[in-house]
């Protein structure tokens, strides 16, 4: 019994930092409707600033003062980010804001590396709270008890601020209807800035307050952000009480999971989130989001028309140039273009459901990696011919998408995206931990193509035909009646239903189609590399696809392909630089603010300015 109590207290102590970070993110989303992926970076900065301040401010007073100062410094950094990066794009589509915060993550990662170096920073022990207390015979750190005692006061302070002050009234009003708040004469810009300062400060406090338990390192931003989003989604976006309840729930379950079901630790919180969302689609204390309430309209989508004669001619010319690559390019060039074609097909599959269907997925890598592993498993354990294993890749990924899509399409917005992430993490966890079958972290190797495709040039042409064929097929579906029905569900689900369109069935079909095409790209990938590893299923793989779709142009059909080709082409050069994340992050932020239409959209506008109307047709 004593051990159970000690584990419970450990979970409650861990919930303190998690609640601070999650409550800040929940506040920011509730008012600004920004899905701030950089919130984990503020948590990391709080830890690093806390370590530096504690080196100079000694004693108990210095320790707690350092925590407060670290939070305030991070809050000011959050204000700078809000004013310079986010304020110009508040009325842009949510995906633009999400990508902008991803760029902020990259910038902060390299700036932190420059200032503090690559070595982990050890957090000092809290003065006066260095020993343990015996509770029912089990040792419990005094600092854990202090965190448990502090957390309710933080919750009460936030409740009082939101419920009993004029600022809190404005925050609650903006959460319900921010357009009405603006109509009443409230300066929304400064309200958003104030909320962003408070949310960033809470994240910084969370990072500093956990120093005696964990220290500071360059990976803590990405390690915390998934858990924070899970907590906020379980509690309900915008709910402080929900963030508190979910923080306690997740922290306690993780402690007991580590002790009694260690295999579950990688995926337990995602299982909880999936269950909660299936029972309560908007979290424990959340509310249903209504279409248009965010006010983020952006530029209206243009009608998508089939490519004209000029467009078809340019595509044919590009294909001819690619077909001649083996005549003037060496093996390296062919392998590079093969990788680009595979990634272009993967990105095109995501753009199909995102741009055409309005379905933002955070877990699309599940189908890319799922298709790759399906083919690899057949070859490894059934000695299946490459041709059959390759055909099975899109089939398996499509079936996986059918199962997951049945649950996901019941939700919308951020909740839809997070449920796709939860299912993706389930697949990744299964592959990572089922060592006897999948090889775990060692992956599956010796998955080579058939003899007639074993040469670099032969497989290059195979990838060229299948990759371009898949992209053209997706474009054809977009211009088919199904594609028009899918765009109708994206623009107005209610009006689409009124015209007789089965909205959920159309979205489900699009989800499965995108998954199958991602699986096709995965099949090409595994036989190209001869192996597959769990990193092809990770969150970062899904976000790579999201980034390139944005860089190419969200509101275009060819944006994903162009963005993927651009990113894969420069990646080899970019990653050789020491601070490549800083350069990439600044590039992403620049594109978000200066050219939010992406590469294709910007070129299309430039063509319009010089009167090239036929080029405009091709770019759509």
Coordinates of C-alpha atoms in Angstrom, one line a residue:
X1 CA 0.0 0.0 0.0
X2 CA 2.8 2.4 0.8
X3 CA 4.4 1.8 -2.6
X4 CA 1.1 2.7 -4.3
X5 CA 0.8 5.9 -2.3
X6 CA 4.4 6.9 -3.1
X7 CA 3.7 6.3 -6.8
X8 CA 0.5 8.3 -6.7
X9 CA 2.4 11.2 -5.0
X10 CA 5.1 11.0 -7.7
X11 CA 2.5 11.2 -10.4
X12 CA 0.9 14.2 -8.7
X13 CA 4.3 16.0 -8.5
X14 CA 5.0 15.3 -12.2
X15 CA 1.6 16.9 -13.0
X16 CA 2.7 20.3 -11.6
X17 CA 5.1 21.2 -14.5
X18 CA 2.8 19.5 -17.1
X19 CA -0.2 21.5 -15.8
X20 CA 1.7 24.8 -16.0
X21 CA 2.7 24.2 -19.6
X22 CA -0.7 22.8 -20.6
X23 CA -2.7 25.6 -19.0
X24 CA -0.6 28.2 -20.9
X25 CA -1.2 26.4 -24.2
X26 CA -4.9 26.1 -23.4
X27 CA -5.2 29.9 -22.7
X28 CA -3.4 30.8 -25.9
X29 CA -5.6 28.5 -28.0
X30 CA -8.8 29.6 -26.2
X31 CA -8.3 33.2 -27.1
X32 CA -6.1 33.3 -30.2
X33 CA -7.1 29.9 -31.7
X34 CA -3.4 29.3 -32.5
X35 CA -2.2 25.7 -32.3
X36 CA 1.2 26.8 -30.8
X37 CA 3.7 24.0 -31.4
X38 CA 6.5 26.3 -30.1
X39 CA 5.0 26.1 -26.6
X40 CA 7.5 23.3 -25.8
X41 CA 10.3 25.6 -26.8
X42 CA 9.2 28.1 -24.2
X43 CA 9.2 25.3 -21.6
X44 CA 12.8 24.5 -22.7
X45 CA 13.9 28.1 -22.5
X46 CA 12.4 28.4 -19.0
X47 CA 14.6 25.5 -17.9
X48 CA 17.8 27.0 -19.4
X49 CA 17.2 30.5 -18.1
X50 CA 16.4 28.9 -14.7
X51 CA 19.7 27.1 -14.6
X52 CA 21.6 30.2 -15.5
X53 CA 19.8 32.4 -12.9
X54 CA 20.2 29.8 -10.2
X55 CA 24.0 29.8 -10.7
X56 CA 24.0 33.5 -9.6
X57 CA 21.1 33.6 -7.2
X58 CA 21.8 31.3 -4.3
X59 CA 19.8 30.1 -1.3
X60 CA 16.1 29.4 -1.0
X61 CA 15.0 33.0 -1.9
X62 CA 17.3 32.9 -5.0
X63 CA 16.0 29.5 -6.1
X64 CA 12.4 30.6 -6.1
X65 CA 13.2 34.0 -7.5
X66 CA 15.1 32.4 -10.4
X67 CA 12.0 30.3 -11.2
X68 CA 9.8 33.4 -11.3
X69 CA 12.3 35.5 -13.3
X70 CA 12.8 32.6 -15.8
X71 CA 9.1 32.5 -16.4
X72 CA 8.9 36.3 -16.9
X73 CA 11.8 36.3 -19.3
X74 CA 10.2 33.6 -21.4
X75 CA 7.0 35.5 -21.3
X76 CA 8.7 38.5 -22.8
X77 CA 10.2 36.3 -25.5
X78 CA 6.7 35.0 -26.2
X79 CA 5.6 38.6 -26.7
X80 CA 8.3 39.1 -29.3
X81 CA 7.3 36.0 -31.1
X82 CA 3.6 37.0 -31.0
X83 CA 4.3 40.5 -32.4
X84 CA 6.8 39.6 -35.0
X85 CA 5.6 36.2 -36.2
X86 CA 2.0 35.6 -35.3
X87 CA 0.3 38.9 -35.3
X88 CA 0.7 39.4 -39.1
X89 CA -1.1 36.1 -39.8
X90 CA -3.9 36.0 -37.2
X91 CA -6.5 35.9 -40.0
X92 CA -4.6 33.3 -42.0
X93 CA -5.7 29.7 -42.2
X94 CA -4.8 27.7 -39.1
X95 CA -2.3 25.6 -40.9
X96 CA -0.2 28.7 -41.7
X97 CA 0.0 29.5 -38.0
X98 CA 0.8 25.9 -37.1
X99 CA 3.7 25.9 -39.6
X100 CA 4.9 29.3 -38.4
X101 CA 5.2 28.0 -34.8
X102 CA 7.1 25.0 -36.2
X103 CA 9.6 27.5 -37.7
X104 CA 9.9 29.1 -34.3
X105 CA 10.8 25.7 -32.8
X106 CA 13.7 25.3 -35.2
X107 CA 15.0 28.8 -34.6
X108 CA 14.9 28.5 -30.8
X109 CA 16.6 25.0 -31.0
X110 CA 19.6 26.4 -32.7
X111 CA 19.7 29.6 -30.7
X112 CA 19.7 27.6 -27.5
X113 CA 22.5 25.4 -28.9
X114 CA 24.5 28.6 -29.6
X115 CA 24.0 30.1 -26.2
X116 CA 24.2 27.1 -23.8
X117 CA 26.0 24.5 -25.9
X118 CA 25.1 20.9 -26.6
X119 CA 25.7 19.5 -23.1
X120 CA 22.8 18.8 -20.8
X121 CA 22.5 21.2 -17.8
X122 CA 22.0 19.7 -14.4
X123 CA 19.3 21.3 -12.3
X124 CA 20.3 22.3 -8.7
X125 CA 18.4 20.7 -5.8
X126 CA 15.9 23.0 -4.1
X127 CA 17.4 24.6 -0.9
X128 CA 15.6 23.3 2.2
X129 CA 13.9 20.5 0.2
X130 CA 16.8 18.2 -0.5
X131 CA 15.8 15.2 1.7
X132 CA 13.0 12.7 1.7
X133 CA 10.0 12.1 3.9
X134 CA 8.8 8.6 4.8
X135 CA 5.2 8.0 4.1
X136 CA 3.9 4.5 5.0
X137 CA 7.5 3.4 4.9
X138 CA 8.2 4.6 1.4
X139 CA 10.6 7.6 0.7
X140 CA 9.0 10.6 -1.0
X141 CA 11.2 13.6 -2.0
X142 CA 10.3 16.8 -0.1
X143 CA 10.4 18.7 -3.4
X144 CA 7.6 16.4 -4.8
X145 CA 5.5 17.3 -1.8
X146 CA 6.2 21.0 -2.3
X147 CA 5.1 20.7 -6.0
X148 CA 1.9 18.9 -5.0
X149 CA 1.1 21.7 -2.5
X150 CA 1.9 24.5 -5.0
X151 CA -0.2 23.2 -7.9
X152 CA -3.7 23.9 -6.3
X153 CA -2.6 27.4 -5.6
X154 CA -1.6 27.9 -9.2
X155 CA -4.9 26.5 -10.3
X156 CA -6.8 28.8 -7.9
X157 CA -4.8 31.8 -9.1
X158 CA -5.6 31.1 -12.7
X159 CA -9.3 30.6 -11.8
X160 CA -9.4 33.9 -9.9
X161 CA -7.7 35.7 -12.8
X162 CA -10.1 34.3 -15.4
X163 CA -13.2 34.5 -13.3
X164 CA -12.9 37.5 -11.0
X165 CA -10.9 40.2 -13.0
X166 CA -11.7 42.4 -15.9
X167 CA -8.9 40.9 -17.9
X168 CA -10.3 37.5 -17.2
X169 CA -13.7 38.6 -18.4
X170 CA -12.2 39.8 -21.6
X171 CA -10.3 36.5 -22.0
X172 CA -13.5 34.5 -21.5
X173 CA -15.4 36.7 -23.9
X174 CA -12.7 36.3 -26.5
X175 CA -12.8 32.6 -26.0
X176 CA -16.5 32.6 -26.7
X177 CA -16.7 35.2 -29.5
X178 CA -13.6 37.2 -30.2
X179 CA -15.2 39.1 -33.1
X180 CA -17.8 40.5 -30.7
X181 CA -15.1 41.5 -28.3
X182 CA -13.5 43.5 -31.1
X183 CA -16.8 45.1 -32.1
X184 CA -17.2 46.3 -28.5
X185 CA -14.0 48.4 -28.8
X186 CA -11.5 46.0 -27.1
X187 CA -8.0 46.2 -28.7
X188 CA -7.7 42.5 -29.7
X189 CA -4.1 42.8 -30.7
X190 CA -3.0 43.8 -27.1
X191 CA -5.4 41.3 -25.6
X192 CA -3.8 38.5 -27.7
X193 CA -0.4 39.8 -26.8
X194 CA -1.2 39.8 -23.1
X195 CA -2.6 36.2 -23.2
X196 CA 0.4 35.1 -25.1
X197 CA 2.6 36.6 -22.5
X198 CA 0.7 34.8 -19.7
X199 CA 0.7 31.5 -21.6
X200 CA 4.5 31.7 -22.4
X201 CA 5.2 32.7 -18.8
X202 CA 3.4 29.6 -17.5
X203 CA 5.4 27.4 -19.9
X204 CA 8.6 29.1 -18.7
X205 CA 7.7 28.5 -15.1
X206 CA 6.9 24.8 -15.9
X207 CA 10.4 24.4 -17.4
X208 CA 12.2 26.1 -14.4
X209 CA 10.1 24.4 -11.7
X210 CA 11.0 20.9 -12.9
X211 CA 14.8 21.6 -12.8
X212 CA 15.5 19.7 -9.5
X213 CA 13.7 16.7 -11.1
X214 CA 15.1 16.7 -14.6
X215 CA 17.5 19.5 -15.6
X216 CA 17.7 21.1 -19.0
X217 CA 18.5 19.6 -22.4
X218 CA 18.0 20.3 -26.1
X219 CA 15.4 17.6 -26.6
X220 CA 13.0 18.6 -23.8
X221 CA 10.9 20.8 -26.1
X222 CA 9.9 18.0 -28.4
X223 CA 9.7 15.5 -25.5
X224 CA 7.1 17.7 -23.7
X225 CA 5.0 19.1 -26.5
X226 CA 3.2 15.8 -27.4
X227 CA 2.2 15.2 -23.8
X228 CA 1.1 18.9 -23.5
X229 CA -1.2 18.6 -26.5
X230 CA -2.6 15.3 -25.3
X231 CA -3.4 16.9 -22.0
X232 CA -5.0 20.0 -23.5
X233 CA -7.1 17.9 -26.0
X234 CA -8.2 15.5 -23.2
X235 CA -9.2 18.4 -21.0
X236 CA -10.8 20.4 -23.8
X237 CA -9.1 23.2 -25.7
X238 CA -9.4 26.4 -23.8
X239 CA -10.3 24.9 -20.4
X240 CA -7.9 25.5 -17.5
X241 CA -9.8 23.0 -15.2
X242 CA -9.6 20.5 -18.0
X243 CA -5.9 21.0 -18.3
X244 CA -5.5 20.4 -14.6
X245 CA -7.6 17.2 -14.5
X246 CA -5.9 15.8 -17.6
X247 CA -2.4 16.6 -16.3
X248 CA -3.1 14.7 -13.1
X249 CA -4.7 11.8 -15.0
X250 CA -1.9 11.4 -17.5
X251 CA 0.9 11.9 -15.0
X252 CA -0.5 9.4 -12.6
X253 CA -1.2 6.8 -15.3
X254 CA 2.3 7.2 -16.7
X255 CA 3.8 6.5 -13.3
X256 CA 1.7 3.4 -12.8
X257 CA 2.3 2.4 -16.4
X258 CA 6.1 2.5 -16.0
X259 CA 5.8 0.4 -12.8
X260 CA 3.3 -2.3 -13.9
X261 CA 3.0 -2.2 -17.7
X262 CA 6.3 -0.8 -19.0
X263 CA 5.4 -1.7 -22.6
X264 CA 2.6 0.8 -22.5
X265 CA 4.6 3.9 -21.6
X266 CA 5.2 5.0 -25.2
X267 CA 1.6 5.0 -26.2
X268 CA -0.5 5.0 -23.0
X269 CA -1.4 8.7 -23.1
X270 CA -2.4 8.4 -26.8
X271 CA -4.7 5.5 -25.9
X272 CA -6.4 7.6 -23.2
X273 CA -6.8 10.5 -25.6
X274 CA -8.3 8.4 -28.3
X275 CA -10.8 6.9 -25.8
X276 CA -11.8 10.3 -24.5
X277 CA -12.2 11.8 -27.9
X278 CA -14.4 8.8 -29.1
X279 CA -16.6 9.3 -26.0
X280 CA -16.5 13.1 -25.7
X281 CA -15.4 14.5 -29.1
X282 CA -14.4 17.9 -27.6
X283 CA -12.6 16.7 -24.5
X284 CA -13.7 16.4 -20.9
X285 CA -14.5 20.1 -20.4
X286 CA -14.3 21.5 -24.0
X287 CA -17.1 22.8 -26.2
X288 CA -18.0 22.2 -29.8
X289 CA -16.3 24.4 -32.3
X290 CA -18.6 26.1 -34.8
X291 CA -17.6 26.7 -38.3
X292 CA -16.4 30.2 -38.9
X293 CA -16.0 31.2 -35.2
X294 CA -12.3 31.6 -35.5
X295 CA -12.5 34.3 -38.0
X296 CA -9.5 32.9 -39.9
X297 CA -10.8 33.1 -43.4
X298 CA -7.7 33.9 -45.4
X299 CA -7.9 34.4 -49.1
X300 CA -10.9 32.5 -50.6
X301 CA -10.0 29.4 -52.5
X302 CA -10.0 29.7 -56.2
X303 CA -11.8 27.4 -58.5
X304 CA -9.6 24.5 -59.5
X305 CA -9.7 23.8 -63.3
X306 CA -7.9 21.1 -65.3
X307 CA -4.6 22.1 -66.7
X308 CA -4.7 23.8 -70.1
X309 CA -2.6 23.0 -73.2
X310 CA 0.4 24.9 -71.9
X311 CA 0.3 23.2 -68.5
X312 CA 0.0 19.7 -70.1
X313 CA 2.9 20.6 -72.4
X314 CA 5.1 21.7 -69.6
X315 CA 4.4 18.5 -67.6
X316 CA 5.1 16.4 -70.6
X317 CA 8.4 18.3 -71.1
X318 CA 9.3 17.7 -67.4
X319 CA 8.6 14.0 -67.6
X320 CA 10.7 13.8 -70.8
X321 CA 13.6 15.5 -69.0
X322 CA 13.3 13.1 -66.1
X323 CA 13.2 10.1 -68.4
X324 CA 16.5 11.2 -69.9
X325 CA 18.3 11.6 -66.6
X326 CA 20.1 8.2 -66.8
X327 CA 21.7 9.4 -70.1
X328 CA 23.4 12.4 -68.5
X329 CA 23.2 11.7 -64.7
X330 CA 25.2 9.2 -62.6
X331 CA 23.9 6.8 -60.0
X332 CA 23.8 9.5 -57.3
X333 CA 21.6 11.8 -59.4
X334 CA 19.2 8.9 -60.1
X335 CA 19.0 7.9 -56.4
X336 CA 18.4 11.5 -55.4
X337 CA 15.6 11.9 -57.9
X338 CA 14.1 8.6 -56.8
X339 CA 14.0 9.9 -53.3
X340 CA 12.4 13.1 -54.5
X341 CA 9.7 11.3 -56.5
X342 CA 8.8 9.1 -53.5
X343 CA 8.5 12.0 -51.2
X344 CA 6.5 14.0 -53.8
X345 CA 4.0 11.1 -54.0
X346 CA 3.8 11.0 -50.2
X347 CA 3.2 14.8 -50.0
X348 CA 0.7 14.7 -52.8
X349 CA -1.4 12.1 -50.9
X350 CA -1.4 14.4 -47.8
X351 CA -2.3 17.5 -49.9
X352 CA -5.2 15.6 -51.5
X353 CA -7.0 15.2 -48.1
X354 CA -5.7 18.5 -46.7
X355 CA -6.2 21.0 -49.6
X356 CA -9.1 19.3 -51.4
X357 CA -10.8 17.8 -48.4
X358 CA -9.8 20.2 -45.6
X359 CA -8.7 17.3 -43.4
X360 CA -5.5 18.2 -41.5
X361 CA -3.7 15.1 -40.4
X362 CA -0.9 15.0 -37.9
X363 CA -0.3 11.2 -38.4
X364 CA -0.1 10.7 -42.1
X365 CA 3.3 8.9 -41.7
X366 CA 1.3 5.9 -40.3
X367 CA 0.3 5.0 -43.8
X368 CA 3.6 5.7 -45.5
X369 CA 5.5 3.6 -42.9
X370 CA 2.6 1.1 -42.7
X371 CA 2.8 0.4 -46.4
X372 CA 6.6 0.0 -46.2
X373 CA 6.4 -2.4 -43.2
X374 CA 3.5 -4.4 -44.9
X375 CA 5.7 -5.1 -47.9
X376 CA 8.8 -5.7 -45.8
X377 CA 7.0 -8.2 -43.5
X378 CA 5.8 -10.2 -46.5
X379 CA 9.2 -10.4 -48.0
X380 CA 10.9 -11.3 -44.6
X381 CA 8.5 -13.9 -43.3
X382 CA 6.6 -15.3 -46.3
X383 CA 9.4 -14.9 -48.9
X384 CA 6.8 -13.1 -51.1
X385 CA 7.9 -12.0 -54.5
X386 CA 8.7 -8.3 -54.7
X387 CA 5.9 -7.6 -57.1
X388 CA 3.2 -9.0 -54.8
X389 CA 4.6 -7.4 -51.7
X390 CA 4.7 -4.1 -53.5
X391 CA 1.1 -4.4 -54.5
X392 CA 0.2 -5.2 -50.9
X393 CA 1.7 -2.0 -49.6
X394 CA -1.0 0.4 -50.7
X395 CA -3.7 -2.2 -50.0
X396 CA -2.5 -2.6 -46.4
X397 CA -2.1 1.1 -45.9
X398 CA -5.6 1.7 -47.4
X399 CA -7.2 -0.8 -45.0
X400 CA -5.4 0.8 -42.1
X401 CA -6.7 4.2 -43.2
X402 CA -10.2 2.8 -43.5
X403 CA -10.2 1.6 -39.9
X404 CA -8.6 4.7 -38.5
X405 CA -10.7 7.0 -40.7
X406 CA -13.9 5.6 -39.5
X407 CA -13.1 7.0 -36.0
X408 CA -11.4 10.2 -37.1
X409 CA -14.0 11.6 -39.5
X410 CA -16.4 11.9 -36.5
X411 CA -14.3 14.8 -35.3
X412 CA -13.1 18.1 -36.8
X413 CA -10.4 20.7 -36.5
X414 CA -7.7 20.2 -33.9
X415 CA -9.5 17.2 -32.4
X416 CA -9.5 15.4 -35.8
X417 CA -5.8 16.2 -36.2
X418 CA -4.9 15.0 -32.7
X419 CA -6.8 11.7 -33.1
X420 CA -4.9 11.0 -36.3
X421 CA -1.8 11.6 -34.3
X422 CA -2.9 9.2 -31.6
X423 CA -3.5 6.4 -34.1
X424 CA -0.2 7.1 -35.8
X425 CA 1.6 6.8 -32.4
X426 CA -0.2 3.5 -31.8
X427 CA 1.2 2.1 -35.0
X428 CA 4.7 3.4 -34.2
X429 CA 4.6 2.0 -30.7
X430 CA 3.5 -1.4 -32.1
X431 CA 6.4 -1.5 -34.6
X432 CA 8.9 -0.1 -32.2
X433 CA 8.2 -2.6 -29.4
X434 CA 7.2 -5.8 -31.2
X435 CA 10.9 -6.7 -31.7
X436 CA 10.3 -10.4 -32.5
X437 CA 8.3 -9.5 -35.6
X438 CA 9.3 -6.0 -36.7
X439 CA 12.9 -6.0 -35.5
X440 CA 12.1 -3.0 -33.2
X441 CA 14.7 -0.2 -33.5
X442 CA 16.8 -2.5 -35.7
X443 CA 14.2 -2.4 -38.4
X444 CA 13.8 -4.9 -41.3
X445 CA 16.7 -5.2 -43.8
X446 CA 17.5 -7.0 -47.0
X447 CA 14.2 -6.0 -48.6
X448 CA 15.5 -5.7 -52.2
X449 CA 13.5 -5.5 -55.4
X450 CA 13.2 -8.3 -58.0
X451 CA 16.1 -9.0 -60.3
X452 CA 14.7 -7.1 -63.2
X453 CA 14.5 -4.0 -61.0
X454 CA 17.8 -4.5 -59.1
X455 CA 19.8 -2.0 -61.1
X456 CA 19.7 1.7 -60.2
X457 CA 18.5 2.8 -63.6
X458 CA 15.7 0.1 -63.7
X459 CA 14.4 1.1 -60.3
X460 CA 14.6 4.8 -61.2
X461 CA 12.3 4.2 -64.2
X462 CA 10.0 2.1 -62.1
X463 CA 9.7 4.9 -59.5
X464 CA 9.3 7.5 -62.2
X465 CA 6.3 5.6 -63.7
X466 CA 4.6 4.7 -60.5
X467 CA 5.3 8.0 -58.7
X468 CA 4.1 10.2 -61.5
X469 CA 1.3 7.9 -62.2
X470 CA 0.1 8.1 -58.6
X471 CA 0.3 11.9 -58.6
X472 CA -1.7 12.1 -61.9
X473 CA -4.3 9.7 -60.5
X474 CA -4.8 11.9 -57.4
X475 CA -5.1 15.0 -59.7
X476 CA -7.6 13.1 -61.9
X477 CA -9.7 12.2 -58.8
X478 CA -9.7 15.8 -57.8
X479 CA -11.2 16.8 -61.1
X480 CA -13.7 13.9 -61.0
X481 CA -17.2 14.3 -59.5
X482 CA -15.9 12.8 -56.3
X483 CA -13.3 15.6 -56.1
X484 CA -16.0 18.3 -56.4
X485 CA -18.1 16.6 -53.7
X486 CA -15.0 16.5 -51.5
X487 CA -14.4 20.2 -52.0
X488 CA -18.1 20.9 -51.2
X489 CA -17.7 19.1 -47.8
X490 CA -14.6 21.1 -47.1
X491 CA -16.3 24.5 -47.9
X492 CA -19.6 23.9 -46.2
X493 CA -20.5 20.5 -44.8
X494 CA -24.1 21.7 -44.0
X495 CA -24.8 22.9 -47.5
X496 CA -23.2 19.8 -49.0
X497 CA -25.6 17.6 -46.9
X498 CA -28.5 19.7 -48.0
X499 CA -27.7 18.9 -51.6
X500 CA -27.7 15.2 -50.9
X501 CA -23.9 14.5 -50.4
X502 CA -23.1 12.0 -47.8
X503 CA -20.4 14.1 -46.1
X504 CA -18.9 11.5 -43.8
X505 CA -18.8 8.9 -46.5
X506 CA -17.0 11.2 -48.9
X507 CA -14.5 12.3 -46.2
X508 CA -13.9 8.6 -45.2
X509 CA -13.3 7.7 -48.8
X510 CA -10.8 10.5 -49.2
X511 CA -9.1 9.5 -46.0
X512 CA -8.7 5.9 -47.3
X513 CA -7.6 7.1 -50.7
X514 CA -4.9 9.3 -49.3
X515 CA -3.7 6.5 -47.0
X516 CA -3.5 4.1 -49.9
X517 CA -1.4 6.5 -52.0
X518 CA 0.9 7.2 -49.0
X519 CA 1.3 3.4 -48.7
X520 CA 2.2 3.2 -52.4
X521 CA 5.0 5.7 -51.7
X522 CA 6.0 3.6 -48.7
X523 CA 6.2 0.5 -50.9
X524 CA 8.5 2.4 -53.4
X525 CA 10.6 3.6 -50.4
X526 CA 11.3 0.2 -48.8
X527 CA 12.4 -1.5 -52.0
X528 CA 14.5 1.6 -52.9
X529 CA 16.4 1.6 -49.6
X530 CA 16.3 -2.2 -49.0
X531 CA 15.2 -1.6 -45.4
X532 CA 12.7 0.2 -43.2
X533 CA 13.0 1.5 -39.6
X534 CA 10.4 2.9 -37.1
X535 CA 11.5 6.5 -37.8
X536 CA 9.4 6.3 -41.0
X537 CA 6.4 6.2 -38.7
X538 CA 7.4 9.0 -36.3
X539 CA 5.6 12.4 -35.8
X540 CA 8.5 14.2 -37.5
X541 CA 7.8 12.3 -40.8
X542 CA 4.2 13.5 -40.8
X543 CA 5.3 17.1 -40.1
X544 CA 7.8 16.9 -42.9
X545 CA 4.9 16.3 -45.3
X546 CA 2.9 19.1 -43.7
X547 CA 5.8 21.5 -44.1
X548 CA 6.4 20.8 -47.8
X549 CA 2.7 21.1 -48.6
X550 CA 2.7 24.5 -47.0
X551 CA 6.0 25.6 -48.7
X552 CA 4.6 24.6 -52.1
X553 CA 1.2 26.1 -51.5
X554 CA -1.7 24.9 -49.5
X555 CA -4.4 26.2 -51.8
X556 CA -2.9 24.7 -55.0
X557 CA -2.9 21.2 -56.4
X558 CA 0.7 21.0 -57.3
X559 CA 2.0 22.6 -54.0
X560 CA 2.8 19.4 -52.3
X561 CA 4.8 18.1 -55.2
X562 CA 6.7 21.3 -55.8
X563 CA 7.4 21.8 -52.0
X564 CA 8.6 18.2 -51.7
X565 CA 10.9 18.5 -54.7
X566 CA 12.3 21.8 -53.3
X567 CA 12.8 20.5 -49.8
X568 CA 14.4 17.2 -50.8
X569 CA 16.7 19.0 -53.3
X570 CA 18.1 21.4 -50.7
X571 CA 18.0 19.0 -47.7
X572 CA 21.4 17.3 -48.5
X573 CA 23.1 20.7 -48.7
X574 CA 21.2 22.3 -45.8
X575 CA 21.9 19.5 -43.2
X576 CA 25.6 19.9 -43.7
X577 CA 25.5 23.3 -42.0
X578 CA 26.0 23.5 -38.3
X579 CA 22.9 25.6 -37.7
X580 CA 20.7 24.4 -40.4
X581 CA 17.6 24.4 -38.2
X582 CA 18.0 28.2 -37.7
X583 CA 18.2 28.7 -41.5
X584 CA 15.2 26.5 -42.2
X585 CA 13.1 28.0 -39.4
X586 CA 13.8 31.5 -40.6
X587 CA 12.9 30.4 -44.2
X588 CA 9.6 28.9 -43.0
X589 CA 8.7 32.1 -41.0
X590 CA 9.7 34.3 -44.0
X591 CA 7.4 32.3 -46.3
X592 CA 4.5 32.4 -43.8
X593 CA 4.6 36.2 -43.5
X594 CA 5.9 37.4 -46.9
X595 CA 4.6 34.7 -49.2
X596 CA 1.8 32.7 -47.5
X597 CA 0.7 31.4 -50.9
X598 CA 3.8 29.2 -51.0
X599 CA 6.1 28.6 -54.0
X600 CA 3.3 27.8 -56.5
X601 CA 0.9 30.4 -55.3
X602 CA 3.5 33.1 -55.4
X603 CA 4.6 32.2 -58.9
X604 CA 1.0 32.2 -59.9
X605 CA 0.5 35.7 -58.6
X606 CA 3.7 36.9 -60.3
X607 CA 2.4 35.4 -63.6
X608 CA -0.9 37.3 -63.1
X609 CA 1.0 40.5 -62.7
X610 CA 2.7 40.1 -66.1
X611 CA -0.5 38.9 -67.7
X612 CA 0.4 35.2 -68.1
X613 CA -3.2 33.9 -67.7
X614 CA -2.4 30.6 -69.3
X615 CA 0.3 29.9 -66.8
X616 CA -2.2 30.6 -64.1
X617 CA -4.3 27.7 -65.4
X618 CA -1.3 25.4 -65.1
X619 CA -0.4 26.4 -61.6
X620 CA -3.8 25.6 -60.1

